[in-house]
Coordinates of C-alpha atoms in Angstrom, one line a residue:
X1 CA 15.6 13.9 -7.3
X2 CA 13.6 17.1 -7.1
X3 CA 10.1 17.0 -5.6
X4 CA 7.6 15.6 -8.1
X5 CA 5.8 18.6 -9.7
X6 CA 2.3 17.1 -8.9
X7 CA 3.3 16.4 -5.3
X8 CA 4.6 20.0 -5.1
X9 CA 1.3 21.4 -6.4
X10 CA -0.6 19.2 -4.0
X11 CA 1.5 20.5 -1.1
X12 CA 1.1 24.1 -2.3
X13 CA -2.7 23.8 -2.3
X14 CA -2.7 22.1 1.1
X15 CA -0.5 24.8 2.6
X16 CA -2.4 27.8 1.1
X17 CA -4.3 28.3 4.3
X18 CA -1.2 27.8 6.5
X19 CA -2.8 25.0 8.4
X20 CA -1.4 24.2 11.9
X21 CA 0.5 21.0 12.6
X22 CA -1.6 18.0 13.6
X23 CA 0.0 18.2 17.0
X24 CA -1.4 21.7 17.5
X25 CA -5.1 20.9 16.8
X26 CA -7.5 19.0 19.1
X27 CA -8.0 15.5 17.6
X28 CA -11.8 16.0 17.6
X29 CA -11.4 18.9 15.2
X30 CA -9.1 17.0 12.9
X31 CA -11.5 14.1 12.8
X32 CA -14.4 16.3 12.1
X33 CA -12.6 18.0 9.2
X34 CA -11.8 14.6 7.7
X35 CA -15.4 13.6 7.6
X36 CA -15.9 16.0 4.7
X37 CA -12.5 15.6 3.2
X38 CA -12.2 15.2 -0.6
X39 CA -8.4 15.1 -0.7
X40 CA -8.4 11.3 -0.7
X41 CA -11.3 10.9 -3.1
X42 CA -11.0 9.2 -6.4
X43 CA -12.6 6.9 -8.9
X44 CA -14.6 4.1 -7.1
X45 CA -14.2 1.1 -9.4
X46 CA -17.1 -1.3 -9.7
X47 CA -16.8 -4.5 -7.6
X48 CA -19.1 -7.4 -7.1
X49 CA -20.4 -6.5 -3.6
X50 CA -19.7 -4.3 -0.6
X51 CA -20.9 -5.4 2.8
X52 CA -20.8 -3.4 6.0
X53 CA -21.0 -5.4 9.2
X54 CA -19.6 -5.8 12.7
X55 CA -17.4 -8.5 14.1
X56 CA -16.6 -9.2 17.8
X57 CA -13.3 -7.7 18.9
X58 CA -11.4 -8.2 22.2
X59 CA -12.9 -5.1 23.8
X60 CA -15.7 -3.9 21.4
X61 CA -17.6 -4.9 18.3
X62 CA -15.6 -3.7 15.3
X63 CA -17.1 -2.2 12.1
X64 CA -15.6 -3.8 9.0
X65 CA -16.3 -3.5 5.3
X66 CA -16.0 -6.4 2.9
X67 CA -15.3 -5.7 -0.8
X68 CA -15.9 -8.8 -2.9
X69 CA -14.8 -9.2 -6.5
X70 CA -17.1 -10.0 -9.4
X71 CA -17.0 -13.7 -10.4
X72 CA -17.4 -17.0 -8.6
X73 CA -14.2 -17.4 -6.7
X74 CA -12.6 -18.7 -4.6
X75 CA -10.7 -15.4 -4.3
X76 CA -7.6 -14.3 -2.7
X77 CA -7.9 -12.4 0.6
X78 CA -6.5 -9.1 1.8
X79 CA -7.0 -7.5 5.2
X80 CA -6.2 -3.8 5.1
X81 CA -5.3 -1.6 8.1
X82 CA -5.7 2.1 7.3
X83 CA -3.3 4.9 8.3
X84 CA -3.8 8.1 10.2
X85 CA -1.4 8.0 13.1
X86 CA -3.5 5.5 15.0
X87 CA -5.7 8.5 15.8
X88 CA -7.5 10.3 13.0
X89 CA -8.4 8.5 9.8
X90 CA -11.1 6.0 9.1
X91 CA -11.4 3.3 6.6
X92 CA -14.1 5.0 4.4
X93 CA -11.4 7.4 3.2
X94 CA -9.7 4.6 1.5
X95 CA -12.6 3.2 -0.6
X96 CA -11.1 4.1 -4.0
X97 CA -7.8 2.4 -3.1
X98 CA -9.5 -0.6 -1.6
X99 CA -11.8 -1.1 -4.6
X100 CA -8.8 -0.9 -6.9
X101 CA -7.0 -3.6 -4.9
X102 CA -10.1 -5.9 -5.2
X103 CA -9.9 -5.8 -9.0
X104 CA -6.2 -5.7 -9.4
X105 CA -5.5 -8.7 -7.1
X106 CA -8.8 -10.6 -7.4
X107 CA -9.1 -10.4 -3.7
X108 CA -11.8 -10.1 -1.1
X109 CA -10.6 -7.0 0.7
X110 CA -11.6 -6.6 4.4
X111 CA -11.0 -3.2 6.1
X112 CA -11.5 -2.6 9.8
X113 CA -12.2 0.6 11.6
X114 CA -10.1 -0.3 14.6
X115 CA -10.5 1.8 17.8
X116 CA -8.4 4.9 17.9
X117 CA -5.9 6.4 20.2
X118 CA -5.6 8.4 22.4
X119 CA -8.9 7.1 23.8
X120 CA -7.8 3.6 23.0
X121 CA -4.0 3.3 23.3
X122 CA -1.7 0.4 22.5
X123 CA -2.4 -2.5 22.4
X124 CA -6.1 -2.0 21.6
X125 CA -5.8 -0.9 17.9
X126 CA -3.2 -3.7 17.4
X127 CA -5.5 -6.3 19.1
X128 CA -8.4 -5.1 16.9
X129 CA -6.4 -5.7 13.8
X130 CA -5.1 -9.1 14.8
X131 CA -8.7 -10.1 15.8
X132 CA -9.9 -9.0 12.4
X133 CA -7.4 -11.1 10.6
X134 CA -8.2 -14.1 12.8
X135 CA -11.9 -13.6 12.0
X136 CA -11.1 -13.7 8.3
X137 CA -9.3 -17.0 8.6
X138 CA -12.1 -18.5 10.7
X139 CA -14.7 -17.3 8.1
X140 CA -12.7 -17.8 5.0
X141 CA -15.0 -20.4 3.5
X142 CA -18.1 -18.2 4.0
X143 CA -16.2 -15.3 2.5
X144 CA -15.2 -17.4 -0.5
X145 CA -11.5 -16.9 0.2
X146 CA -8.7 -19.4 -0.4
X147 CA -7.2 -19.6 3.1
X148 CA -3.7 -20.2 1.6
X149 CA -3.8 -16.8 -0.2
X150 CA -4.5 -14.3 2.6
X151 CA -2.3 -11.3 2.9
X152 CA -2.3 -8.1 5.0
X153 CA -1.5 -4.5 4.1
X154 CA -1.4 -1.1 5.6
X155 CA -0.1 2.5 5.1
X156 CA 1.7 4.6 7.6
X157 CA 0.3 3.7 11.1
X158 CA -1.5 0.9 9.3
X159 CA 1.8 -0.3 8.0
X160 CA 3.0 -0.4 11.6
X161 CA -0.1 -2.4 12.5
X162 CA 0.4 -4.8 9.6
X163 CA 4.0 -5.3 10.6
X164 CA 3.1 -6.0 14.2
X165 CA 0.3 -8.4 13.2
X166 CA 2.7 -10.3 10.9
X167 CA 5.1 -10.7 13.8
X168 CA 2.4 -12.1 16.1
X169 CA 1.1 -14.4 13.4
X170 CA 4.7 -15.7 13.1
X171 CA 5.1 -16.0 16.8
X172 CA 1.8 -17.8 17.4
X173 CA 2.5 -20.3 14.6
X174 CA -1.2 -21.0 14.0
X175 CA -1.7 -19.3 10.6
X176 CA 0.4 -18.6 7.5
X177 CA 0.2 -15.3 5.7
X178 CA 0.8 -15.2 2.0
X179 CA 2.4 -11.7 2.1
X180 CA 2.5 -8.3 3.9
X181 CA 2.4 -5.0 2.0
X182 CA 3.8 -2.1 4.1
X183 CA 3.3 1.3 2.6
X184 CA 5.6 3.9 4.2
X185 CA 5.3 2.2 7.6
X186 CA 6.2 3.9 10.9
X187 CA 8.0 1.0 12.7
X188 CA 10.5 2.8 14.8
X189 CA 10.1 5.5 17.4
X190 CA 13.4 7.3 16.5
X191 CA 13.7 10.8 15.4
X192 CA 17.3 11.0 14.4
X193 CA 17.0 9.3 11.0
X194 CA 18.4 11.6 8.3
X195 CA 14.9 11.7 6.7
X196 CA 13.3 12.8 10.0
X197 CA 15.6 15.8 9.9
X198 CA 15.8 16.7 6.2
X199 CA 12.0 16.2 5.7
X200 CA 11.0 17.6 9.1
X201 CA 8.7 20.3 7.7
X202 CA 7.1 21.3 4.4
X203 CA 6.2 17.8 3.0
X204 CA 2.9 17.1 4.8
X205 CA 3.6 14.8 7.7
X206 CA 6.2 16.5 10.0
X207 CA 8.6 15.0 12.4
X208 CA 7.0 17.0 15.2
X209 CA 3.6 15.6 14.2
X210 CA 5.0 12.0 14.1
X211 CA 6.5 12.4 17.5
X212 CA 3.1 13.6 18.9
X213 CA 1.3 10.7 17.2
X214 CA 3.5 8.2 18.8
X215 CA 2.7 9.8 22.2
X216 CA -1.0 9.4 21.5
X217 CA -0.6 5.7 20.7
X218 CA 1.8 4.4 23.3
X219 CA 1.6 4.3 27.1
X220 CA 5.0 5.9 27.6
X221 CA 8.5 4.5 27.3
X222 CA 7.4 1.1 28.6
X223 CA 6.1 0.1 25.2
X224 CA 9.3 1.0 23.4
X225 CA 10.7 -2.6 23.8
X226 CA 7.5 -4.3 22.7
X227 CA 7.9 -5.4 19.0
X228 CA 4.1 -5.4 18.6
X229 CA 4.3 -1.6 19.2
X230 CA 7.7 -1.0 17.7
X231 CA 8.4 -3.7 15.1
X232 CA 12.0 -2.4 14.8
X233 CA 12.9 -3.9 18.2
X234 CA 11.9 -7.5 17.3
X235 CA 14.8 -9.9 18.0
X236 CA 14.3 -11.7 14.7
X237 CA 12.4 -11.4 11.5
X238 CA 12.9 -14.9 10.3
X239 CA 9.9 -16.8 8.9
X240 CA 7.9 -13.6 8.2
X241 CA 5.9 -13.8 5.0
X242 CA 7.1 -12.4 1.6
X243 CA 7.1 -8.6 2.1
X244 CA 6.6 -5.5 -0.1
X245 CA 7.8 -2.3 1.4
X246 CA 7.1 1.1 -0.1
X247 CA 8.9 4.4 0.8
X248 CA 8.8 8.0 -0.5
X249 CA 11.8 10.2 -0.8
X250 CA 10.3 13.3 0.8
X251 CA 8.8 11.5 3.8
X252 CA 10.0 11.7 7.4
X253 CA 9.4 7.9 7.5
X254 CA 11.6 7.2 4.5
X255 CA 14.6 5.9 6.4
X256 CA 12.4 4.0 8.9
X257 CA 10.9 1.9 6.1
X258 CA 14.3 1.5 4.3
X259 CA 15.9 0.3 7.5
X260 CA 13.1 -2.2 8.1
X261 CA 13.4 -3.6 4.6
X262 CA 17.1 -4.1 5.2
X263 CA 16.5 -6.0 8.5
X264 CA 14.1 -8.3 6.7
X265 CA 16.5 -8.9 3.9
X266 CA 19.3 -9.7 6.4
X267 CA 17.0 -12.3 8.0
X268 CA 16.3 -13.9 4.6
X269 CA 12.7 -12.7 4.3
X270 CA 11.8 -12.5 0.6
X271 CA 11.5 -8.7 0.3
X272 CA 10.6 -6.3 -2.5
X273 CA 11.6 -2.8 -1.6
X274 CA 10.3 0.0 -3.7
X275 CA 11.5 3.6 -3.1
X276 CA 9.7 6.3 -5.0
X277 CA 11.9 9.3 -5.8
X278 CA 10.3 12.8 -5.6
X279 CA 7.3 11.5 -3.6
X280 CA 5.7 12.5 -0.3
X281 CA 4.0 10.7 2.5
X282 CA 0.5 9.8 1.5
X283 CA 0.9 9.7 -2.2
X284 CA -0.8 6.3 -2.3
X285 CA -4.0 8.0 -1.1
X286 CA -3.6 11.2 -3.2
X287 CA -3.6 9.4 -6.5
X288 CA -6.3 11.7 -8.0
X289 CA -3.7 14.5 -7.7
X290 CA -0.4 12.6 -8.0
X291 CA -0.2 10.1 -10.9
X292 CA 2.6 8.2 -9.2
X293 CA 0.0 7.1 -6.7
X294 CA -1.8 5.2 -9.5
X295 CA 1.5 3.8 -10.7
X296 CA 2.3 2.6 -7.2
X297 CA -1.1 0.7 -7.1
X298 CA -0.3 -1.0 -10.4
X299 CA 3.2 -1.9 -9.3
X300 CA 2.5 -3.4 -5.9
X301 CA -0.6 -5.3 -7.4
X302 CA 1.9 -6.9 -9.8
X303 CA 4.1 -7.8 -6.9
X304 CA 1.2 -9.3 -5.0
X305 CA 0.0 -11.3 -7.9
X306 CA 3.6 -12.5 -8.5
X307 CA 3.9 -13.7 -4.9
X308 CA 0.5 -15.4 -5.0
X309 CA 1.1 -17.2 -8.3
X310 CA 4.4 -18.5 -7.0
X311 CA 3.0 -19.7 -3.7

């Protein structure tokens, strides 16, 4: 399918100034620019309450935000891990999307500003995310969350973190996740997928940029066989929770996500795979400019609600 016209217009505006690749700019400059970014802005739906607090993490206190629905509960729970290549984004950029999830899934949504690479390489961001989920389970009663209806979600690098957290939850055998939502996850450190080549430049995230981001996150090749860093190398996916995987046609990560969905299906994990023709990496976050981002939110909310009602 041709590139979606709204996605094409978004890319044209983004490329007007001929910006350098993320790999060519100091991370400090990228982060500073994002502080004033409006490209991920959007309507902030009303919710019952928003709480900013800190929780203890393995190596530092972690800032989290808790979005609580209106009403009396108990509510569903959703722990969200934001994207940004493990390096550059922060959870405040996702407020419109998170508020939407609160209302569309009747969930208390908890987002964590995990510590960022390259200052804090693997496993620190992963450990922060796992610790946040464990904190939510331990405090589910105070949060007014039904402990049997807690899921996790993330986009891009956050999808990697969610995938890894789900694997560890399965391996530990102490908790049960209701579902995982993986939005164009980066779960494999391979650069020869067809989508890595055909979408290498011109569609936002580049294959060069993705390779550089992996280098910031990992400690060299030694991490390549660790499934909590590279979920694609896990020996088994059996007993993972019901999974929703999203991919975009014009995304370097398209084939990575599609291959991960297939691995879960082969191992009998209940899996909903949604591929969005004509779309680009990040369209979930660009829903003010790309209508399909709004449609995506509606569709995976329906998927989540279906899973929760069946559980």
